[in-house]
Short mmCIF file of C-alpha atoms and ligand atoms in Angstrom, two decimals:
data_model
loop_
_atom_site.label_atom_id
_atom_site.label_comp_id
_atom_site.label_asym_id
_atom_site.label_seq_id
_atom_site.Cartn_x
_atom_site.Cartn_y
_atom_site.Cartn_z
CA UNK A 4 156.05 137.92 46.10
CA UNK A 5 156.26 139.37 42.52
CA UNK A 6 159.56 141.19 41.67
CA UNK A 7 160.45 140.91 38.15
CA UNK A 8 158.66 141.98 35.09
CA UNK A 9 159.33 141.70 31.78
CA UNK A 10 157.84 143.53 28.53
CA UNK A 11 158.28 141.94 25.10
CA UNK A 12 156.87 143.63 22.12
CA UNK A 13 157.15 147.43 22.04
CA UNK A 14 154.80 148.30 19.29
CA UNK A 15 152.35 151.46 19.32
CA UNK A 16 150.77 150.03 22.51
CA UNK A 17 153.78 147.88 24.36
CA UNK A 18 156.14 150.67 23.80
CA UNK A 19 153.45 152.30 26.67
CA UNK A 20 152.43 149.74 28.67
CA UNK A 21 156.25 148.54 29.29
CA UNK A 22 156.79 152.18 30.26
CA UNK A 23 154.36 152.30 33.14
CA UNK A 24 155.18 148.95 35.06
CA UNK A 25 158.17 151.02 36.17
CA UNK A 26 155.86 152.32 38.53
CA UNK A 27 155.08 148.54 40.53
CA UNK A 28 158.69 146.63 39.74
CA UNK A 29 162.12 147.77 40.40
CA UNK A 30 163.25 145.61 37.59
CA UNK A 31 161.24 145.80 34.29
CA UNK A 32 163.05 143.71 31.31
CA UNK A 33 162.17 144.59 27.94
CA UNK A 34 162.91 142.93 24.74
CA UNK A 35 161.95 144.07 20.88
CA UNK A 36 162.87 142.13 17.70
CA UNK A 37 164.66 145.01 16.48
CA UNK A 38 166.60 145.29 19.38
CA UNK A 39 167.33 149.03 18.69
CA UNK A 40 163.78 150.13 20.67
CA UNK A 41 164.44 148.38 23.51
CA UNK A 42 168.02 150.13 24.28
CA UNK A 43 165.66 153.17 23.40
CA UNK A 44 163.43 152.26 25.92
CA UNK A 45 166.06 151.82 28.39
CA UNK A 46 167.22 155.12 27.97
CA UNK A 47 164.00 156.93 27.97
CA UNK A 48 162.26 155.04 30.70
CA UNK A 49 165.09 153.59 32.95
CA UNK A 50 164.17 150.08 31.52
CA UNK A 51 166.65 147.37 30.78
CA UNK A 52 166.90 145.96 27.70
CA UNK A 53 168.14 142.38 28.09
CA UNK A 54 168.21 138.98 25.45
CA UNK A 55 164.84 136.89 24.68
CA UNK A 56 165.98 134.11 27.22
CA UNK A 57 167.05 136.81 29.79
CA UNK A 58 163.76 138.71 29.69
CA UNK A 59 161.31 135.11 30.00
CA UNK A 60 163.34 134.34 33.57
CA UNK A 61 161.22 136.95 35.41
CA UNK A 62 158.14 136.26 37.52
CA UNK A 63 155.52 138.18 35.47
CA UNK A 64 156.07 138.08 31.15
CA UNK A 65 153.87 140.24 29.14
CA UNK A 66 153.13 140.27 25.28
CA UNK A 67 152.08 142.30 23.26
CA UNK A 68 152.46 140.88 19.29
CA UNK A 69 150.56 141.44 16.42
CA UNK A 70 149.21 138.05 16.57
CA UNK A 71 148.61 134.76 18.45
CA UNK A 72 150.91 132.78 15.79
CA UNK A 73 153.85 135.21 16.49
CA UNK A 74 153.60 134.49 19.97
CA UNK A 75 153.23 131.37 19.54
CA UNK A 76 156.45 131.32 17.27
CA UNK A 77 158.21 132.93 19.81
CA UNK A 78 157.29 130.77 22.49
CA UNK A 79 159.33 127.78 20.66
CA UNK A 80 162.48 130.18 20.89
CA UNK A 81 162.68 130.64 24.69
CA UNK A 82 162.13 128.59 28.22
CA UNK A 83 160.10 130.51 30.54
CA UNK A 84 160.89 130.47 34.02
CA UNK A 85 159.01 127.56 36.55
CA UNK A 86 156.29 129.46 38.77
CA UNK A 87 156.17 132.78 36.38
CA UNK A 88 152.52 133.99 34.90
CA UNK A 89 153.18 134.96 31.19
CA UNK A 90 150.34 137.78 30.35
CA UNK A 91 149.51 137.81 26.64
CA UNK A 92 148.15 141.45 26.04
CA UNK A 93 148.09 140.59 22.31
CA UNK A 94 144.61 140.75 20.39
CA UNK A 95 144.76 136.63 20.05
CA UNK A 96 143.07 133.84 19.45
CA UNK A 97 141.38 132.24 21.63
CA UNK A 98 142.02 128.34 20.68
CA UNK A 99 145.70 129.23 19.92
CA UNK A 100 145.52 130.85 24.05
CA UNK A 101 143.92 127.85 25.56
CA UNK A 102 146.71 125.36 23.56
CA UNK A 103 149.62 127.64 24.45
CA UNK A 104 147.98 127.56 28.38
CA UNK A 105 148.57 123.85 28.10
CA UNK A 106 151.87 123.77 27.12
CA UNK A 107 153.10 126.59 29.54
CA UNK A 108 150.93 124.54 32.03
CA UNK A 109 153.15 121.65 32.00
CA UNK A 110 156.43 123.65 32.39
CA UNK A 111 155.13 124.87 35.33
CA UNK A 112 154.31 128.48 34.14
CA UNK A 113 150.60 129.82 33.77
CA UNK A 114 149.34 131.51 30.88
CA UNK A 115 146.68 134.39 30.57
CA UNK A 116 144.86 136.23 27.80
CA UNK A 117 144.90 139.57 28.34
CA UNK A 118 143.74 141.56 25.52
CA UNK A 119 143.61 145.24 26.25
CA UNK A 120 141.54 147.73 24.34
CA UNK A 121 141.70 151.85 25.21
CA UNK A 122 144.10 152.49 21.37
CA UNK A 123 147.19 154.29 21.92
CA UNK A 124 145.84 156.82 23.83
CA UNK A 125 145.09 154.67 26.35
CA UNK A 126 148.38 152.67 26.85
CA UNK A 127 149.89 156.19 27.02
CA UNK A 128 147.57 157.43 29.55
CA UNK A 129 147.66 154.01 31.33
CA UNK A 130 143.61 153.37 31.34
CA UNK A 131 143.11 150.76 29.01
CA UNK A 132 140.39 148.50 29.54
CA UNK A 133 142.19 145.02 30.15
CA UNK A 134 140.22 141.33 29.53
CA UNK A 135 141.42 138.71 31.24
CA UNK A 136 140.98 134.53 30.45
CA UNK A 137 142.42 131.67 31.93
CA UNK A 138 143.52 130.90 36.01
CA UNK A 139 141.96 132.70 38.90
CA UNK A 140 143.96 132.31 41.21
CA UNK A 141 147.20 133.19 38.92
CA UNK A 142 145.41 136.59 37.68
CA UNK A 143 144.61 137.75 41.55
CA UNK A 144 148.64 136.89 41.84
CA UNK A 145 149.06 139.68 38.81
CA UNK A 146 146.20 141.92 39.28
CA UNK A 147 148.60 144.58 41.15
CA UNK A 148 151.15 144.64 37.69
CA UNK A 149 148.68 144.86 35.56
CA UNK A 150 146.60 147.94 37.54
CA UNK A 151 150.07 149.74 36.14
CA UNK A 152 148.27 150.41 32.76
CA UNK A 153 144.36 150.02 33.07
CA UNK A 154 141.57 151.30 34.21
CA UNK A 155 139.59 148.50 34.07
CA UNK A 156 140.24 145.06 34.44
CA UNK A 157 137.85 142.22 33.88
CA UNK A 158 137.95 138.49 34.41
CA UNK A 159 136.00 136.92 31.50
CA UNK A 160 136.52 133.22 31.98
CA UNK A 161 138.56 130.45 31.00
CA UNK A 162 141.24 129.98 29.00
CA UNK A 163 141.00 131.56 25.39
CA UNK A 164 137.43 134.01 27.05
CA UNK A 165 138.98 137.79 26.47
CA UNK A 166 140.57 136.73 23.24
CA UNK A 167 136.79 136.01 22.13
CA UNK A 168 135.53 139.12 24.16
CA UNK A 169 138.19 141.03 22.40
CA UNK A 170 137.50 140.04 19.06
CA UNK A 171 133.55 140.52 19.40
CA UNK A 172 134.39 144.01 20.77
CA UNK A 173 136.65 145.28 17.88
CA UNK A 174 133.87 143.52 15.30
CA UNK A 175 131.77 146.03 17.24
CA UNK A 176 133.55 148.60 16.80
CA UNK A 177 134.26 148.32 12.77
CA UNK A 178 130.64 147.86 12.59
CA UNK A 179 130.04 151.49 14.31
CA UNK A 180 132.92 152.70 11.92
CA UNK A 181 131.17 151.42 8.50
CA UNK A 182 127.27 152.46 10.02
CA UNK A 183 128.36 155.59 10.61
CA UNK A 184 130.15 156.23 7.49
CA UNK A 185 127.09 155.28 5.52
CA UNK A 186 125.57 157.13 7.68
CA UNK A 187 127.21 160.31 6.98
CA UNK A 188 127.28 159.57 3.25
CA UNK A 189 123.71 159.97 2.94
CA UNK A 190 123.94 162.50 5.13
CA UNK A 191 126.37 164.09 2.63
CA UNK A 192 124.49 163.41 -0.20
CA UNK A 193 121.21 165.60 1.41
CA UNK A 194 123.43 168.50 1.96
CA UNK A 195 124.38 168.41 5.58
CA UNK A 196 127.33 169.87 6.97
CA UNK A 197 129.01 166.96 8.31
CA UNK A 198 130.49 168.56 11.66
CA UNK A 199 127.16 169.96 12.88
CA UNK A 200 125.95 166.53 12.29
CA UNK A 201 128.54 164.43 14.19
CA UNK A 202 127.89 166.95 16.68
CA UNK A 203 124.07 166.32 16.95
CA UNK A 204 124.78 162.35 16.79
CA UNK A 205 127.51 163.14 19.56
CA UNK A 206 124.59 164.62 21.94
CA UNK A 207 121.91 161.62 20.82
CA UNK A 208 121.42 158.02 21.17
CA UNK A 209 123.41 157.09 17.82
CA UNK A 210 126.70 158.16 19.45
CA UNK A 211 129.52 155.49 20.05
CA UNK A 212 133.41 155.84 20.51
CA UNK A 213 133.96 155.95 16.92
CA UNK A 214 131.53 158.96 16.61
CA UNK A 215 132.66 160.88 19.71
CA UNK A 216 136.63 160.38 19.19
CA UNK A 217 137.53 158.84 15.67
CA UNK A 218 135.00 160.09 12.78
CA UNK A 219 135.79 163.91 12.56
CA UNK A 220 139.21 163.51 14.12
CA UNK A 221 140.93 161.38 11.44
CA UNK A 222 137.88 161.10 8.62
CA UNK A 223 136.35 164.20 8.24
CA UNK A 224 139.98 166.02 9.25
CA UNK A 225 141.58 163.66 6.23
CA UNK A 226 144.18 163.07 8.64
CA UNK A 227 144.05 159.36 8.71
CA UNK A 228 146.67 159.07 11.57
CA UNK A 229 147.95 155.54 11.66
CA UNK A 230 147.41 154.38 15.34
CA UNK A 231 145.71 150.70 15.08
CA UNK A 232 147.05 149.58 11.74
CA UNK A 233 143.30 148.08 9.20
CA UNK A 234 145.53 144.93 8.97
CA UNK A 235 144.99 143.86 12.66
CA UNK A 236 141.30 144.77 12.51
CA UNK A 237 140.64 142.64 9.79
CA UNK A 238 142.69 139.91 12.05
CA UNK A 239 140.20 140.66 14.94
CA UNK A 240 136.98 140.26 12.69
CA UNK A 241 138.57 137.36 11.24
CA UNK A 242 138.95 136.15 14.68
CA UNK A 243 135.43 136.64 15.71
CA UNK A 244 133.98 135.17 12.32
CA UNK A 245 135.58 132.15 12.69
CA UNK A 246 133.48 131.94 16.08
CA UNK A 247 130.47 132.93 14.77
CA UNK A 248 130.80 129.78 11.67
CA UNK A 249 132.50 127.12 14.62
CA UNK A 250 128.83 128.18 16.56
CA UNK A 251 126.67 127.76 13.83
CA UNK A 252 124.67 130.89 14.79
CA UNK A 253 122.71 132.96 12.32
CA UNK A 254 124.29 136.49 12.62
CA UNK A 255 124.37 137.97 9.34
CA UNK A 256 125.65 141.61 10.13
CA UNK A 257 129.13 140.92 11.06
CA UNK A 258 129.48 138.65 8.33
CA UNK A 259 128.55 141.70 5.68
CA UNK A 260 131.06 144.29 8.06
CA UNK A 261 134.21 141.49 7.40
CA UNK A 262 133.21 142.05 3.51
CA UNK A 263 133.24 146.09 3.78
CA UNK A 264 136.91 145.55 5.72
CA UNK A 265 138.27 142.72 3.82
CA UNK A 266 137.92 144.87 0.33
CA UNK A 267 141.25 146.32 1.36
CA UNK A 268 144.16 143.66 0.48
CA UNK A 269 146.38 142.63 3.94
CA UNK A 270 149.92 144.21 2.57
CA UNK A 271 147.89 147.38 1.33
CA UNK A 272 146.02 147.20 4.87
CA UNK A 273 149.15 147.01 6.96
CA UNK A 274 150.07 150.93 6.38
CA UNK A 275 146.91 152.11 6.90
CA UNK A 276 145.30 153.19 9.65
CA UNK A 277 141.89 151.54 10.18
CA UNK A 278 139.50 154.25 9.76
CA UNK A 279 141.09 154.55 6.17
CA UNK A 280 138.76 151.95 5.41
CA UNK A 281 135.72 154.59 4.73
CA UNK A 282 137.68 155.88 1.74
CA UNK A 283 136.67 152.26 -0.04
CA UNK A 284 133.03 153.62 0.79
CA UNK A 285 133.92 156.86 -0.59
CA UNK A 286 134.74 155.31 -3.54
CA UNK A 287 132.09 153.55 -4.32
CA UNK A 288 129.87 156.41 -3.94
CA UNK A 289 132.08 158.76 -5.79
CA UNK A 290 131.91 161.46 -2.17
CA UNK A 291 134.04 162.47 0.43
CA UNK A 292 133.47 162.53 3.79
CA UNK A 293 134.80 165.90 5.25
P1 NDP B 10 152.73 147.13 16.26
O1 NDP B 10 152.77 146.61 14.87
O2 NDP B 10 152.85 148.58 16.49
O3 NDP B 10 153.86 146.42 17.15
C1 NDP B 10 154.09 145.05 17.05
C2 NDP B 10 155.23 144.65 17.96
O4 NDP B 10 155.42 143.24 17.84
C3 NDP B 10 156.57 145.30 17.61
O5 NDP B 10 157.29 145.46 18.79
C4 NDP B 10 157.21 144.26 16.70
O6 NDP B 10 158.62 144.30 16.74
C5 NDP B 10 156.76 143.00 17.38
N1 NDP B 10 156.71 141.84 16.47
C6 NDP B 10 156.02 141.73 15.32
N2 NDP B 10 156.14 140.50 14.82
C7 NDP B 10 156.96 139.83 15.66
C8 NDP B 10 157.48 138.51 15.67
N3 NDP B 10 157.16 137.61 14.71
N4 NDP B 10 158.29 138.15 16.70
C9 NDP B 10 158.62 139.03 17.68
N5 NDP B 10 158.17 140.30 17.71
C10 NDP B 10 157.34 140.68 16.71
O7 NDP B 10 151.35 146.56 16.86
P2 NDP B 10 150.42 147.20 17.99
O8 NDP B 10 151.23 147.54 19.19
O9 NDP B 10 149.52 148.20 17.37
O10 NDP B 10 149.50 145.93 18.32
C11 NDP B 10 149.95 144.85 19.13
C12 NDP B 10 148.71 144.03 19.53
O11 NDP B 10 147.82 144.87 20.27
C13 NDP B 10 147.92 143.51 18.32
O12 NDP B 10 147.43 142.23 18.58
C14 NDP B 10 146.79 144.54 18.17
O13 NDP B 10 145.67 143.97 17.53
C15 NDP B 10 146.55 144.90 19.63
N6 NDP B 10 145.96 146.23 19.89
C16 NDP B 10 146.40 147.36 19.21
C17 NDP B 10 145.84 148.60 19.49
C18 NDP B 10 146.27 149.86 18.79
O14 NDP B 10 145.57 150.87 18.91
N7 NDP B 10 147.39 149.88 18.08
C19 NDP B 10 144.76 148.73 20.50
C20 NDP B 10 144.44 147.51 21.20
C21 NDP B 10 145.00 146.31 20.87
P3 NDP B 10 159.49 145.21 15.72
O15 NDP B 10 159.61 146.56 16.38
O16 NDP B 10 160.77 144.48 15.62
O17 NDP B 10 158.72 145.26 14.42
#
């Protein structure tokens, strides 16, 4: 019978997810590096903020870290409790999630990847799309805490499975980001009004998610709001580009789309949103998208 939970990691998407699994647990622990937003969270959401150590003794641990190497970092700082499931919601990858399920294996705690995907919206709303590798048996144990916050949840395989699945999708994703961009440039460059366009595309089979709720809300609008920082989307195609070389497939487009992304340098990348990236296409071309 599951009746602790514990959050650790309140960044633009934990900060969300921790608030909903008050709705399945009487006792949700969260835990932040800077401390500060987890007494925050306490107070906002009826939380309790509690010490590293404290927080891993529960029976269900989620993540939710920029990367796989800060969890992994943090995994040498604390003893999880025997018989717990420790859900990894971070965007990881997937040889660092089967290695980390063998360790945790052998203290007696089971480990899944659990990438989610949905952006901020999503963790707000609690309908994010959540991928799920490693045990069976341990994820039917946790399906029920994790329904707190998705929509969808999917069992991909073993071990290390939705950090793969996650990475592909978010390649995906840039790829629709950069197409339609040069899309709209030429577009652009024939005189178009760029709204009536998206809208046409929006209504037609060249629509995606980046089309219908990203282009004209934060490129076309200037905006640029800073929800899924360009630094972890370059980790993510890094992530899936270093399965496409260990397969020794020929795919040749997403090695092109980690060019376009990687132009941007990581610390520059880190305070910018992700679909900032078209201004390096602007650039280039000497237009602006609006
Ligand atoms: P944020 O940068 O907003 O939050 C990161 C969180 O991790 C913060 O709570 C931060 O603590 C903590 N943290 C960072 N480094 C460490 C460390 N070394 N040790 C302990 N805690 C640390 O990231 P997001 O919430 O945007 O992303 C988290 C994960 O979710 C990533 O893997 C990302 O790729 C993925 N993701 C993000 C989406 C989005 O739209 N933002 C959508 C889907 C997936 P502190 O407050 O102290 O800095």
């Amino acid at each position: 019978m599951i009746q602790s939970v514990s959050f650790i990691g309140l960044g633009a998407m934990g900060w969300h997810m921790a608030s909903h699994l008050t709705k399945v647990s009487g006792q949700v622990h969260v835990w932040n590096r800077n401390f500060e937003k987890a007494k925050e969270h306490e107070q906002i959401f009826g939380t309790k903020a509690v010490c590293l150590q404290q927080a891993v003794q529960t029976d269900i641990i989620f993540s939710c870290l920029p990367t796989s190497q800060d969890v992994e970092s943090l995994f040498k700082n604390c003893s999880p409790k025997q018989g717990s499931i420790w859900i990894d919601c971070t965007s990881g990858v997937p040889d660092i999630g089967k290695r980390l399920n063998q360790q945790l294996k052998h203290q007696g705690v089971d480990y899944l990847d659990a990438p989610v995907s949905g952006q901020t919206v999503g963790a707000e709303r609690g309908t994010l799309t959540v991928m799920i590798g490693g045990d069976q048996a341990a994820f039917e144990k946790a399906r029920p805490i994790i329904q707190a916050f998705a929509d969808l949840i999917e069992y991909v395989g073993d071990s290390g499975s939705a950090f793969a699945v996650k990475a592909v999708n978010n390649t995906l994703m840039a790829t629709h980001l950069w197409a339609l961009a040069e899309g709209l440039s030429v577009l652009k460059a024939y005189g178009v009004n760029l709204h009536s366009a998206i809208n046409c595309i929006n209504h037609s089979s060249g629509k995606s998610n980046i089309s219908e709720n990203i282009m004209a809300q934060r490129v076309l609008s200037r905006n640029f709001d800073k929800t899924f920082a360009l630094n972890l989307l370059q980790k993510d195609i890094g992530i899936a580009i270093d399965l496409i070389t260990a397969s020794n497939l020929d795919l040749p487009t997403l090695n092109l789309i980690q060019q376009q992304f990687n132009q941007i340098h990581k610390t520059d990348a880190q305070h910018l949103d992700f679909s900032a990236v078209v201004k390096t296409l602007e650039q280039r071309n000497q237009l602006e998208l609006y």
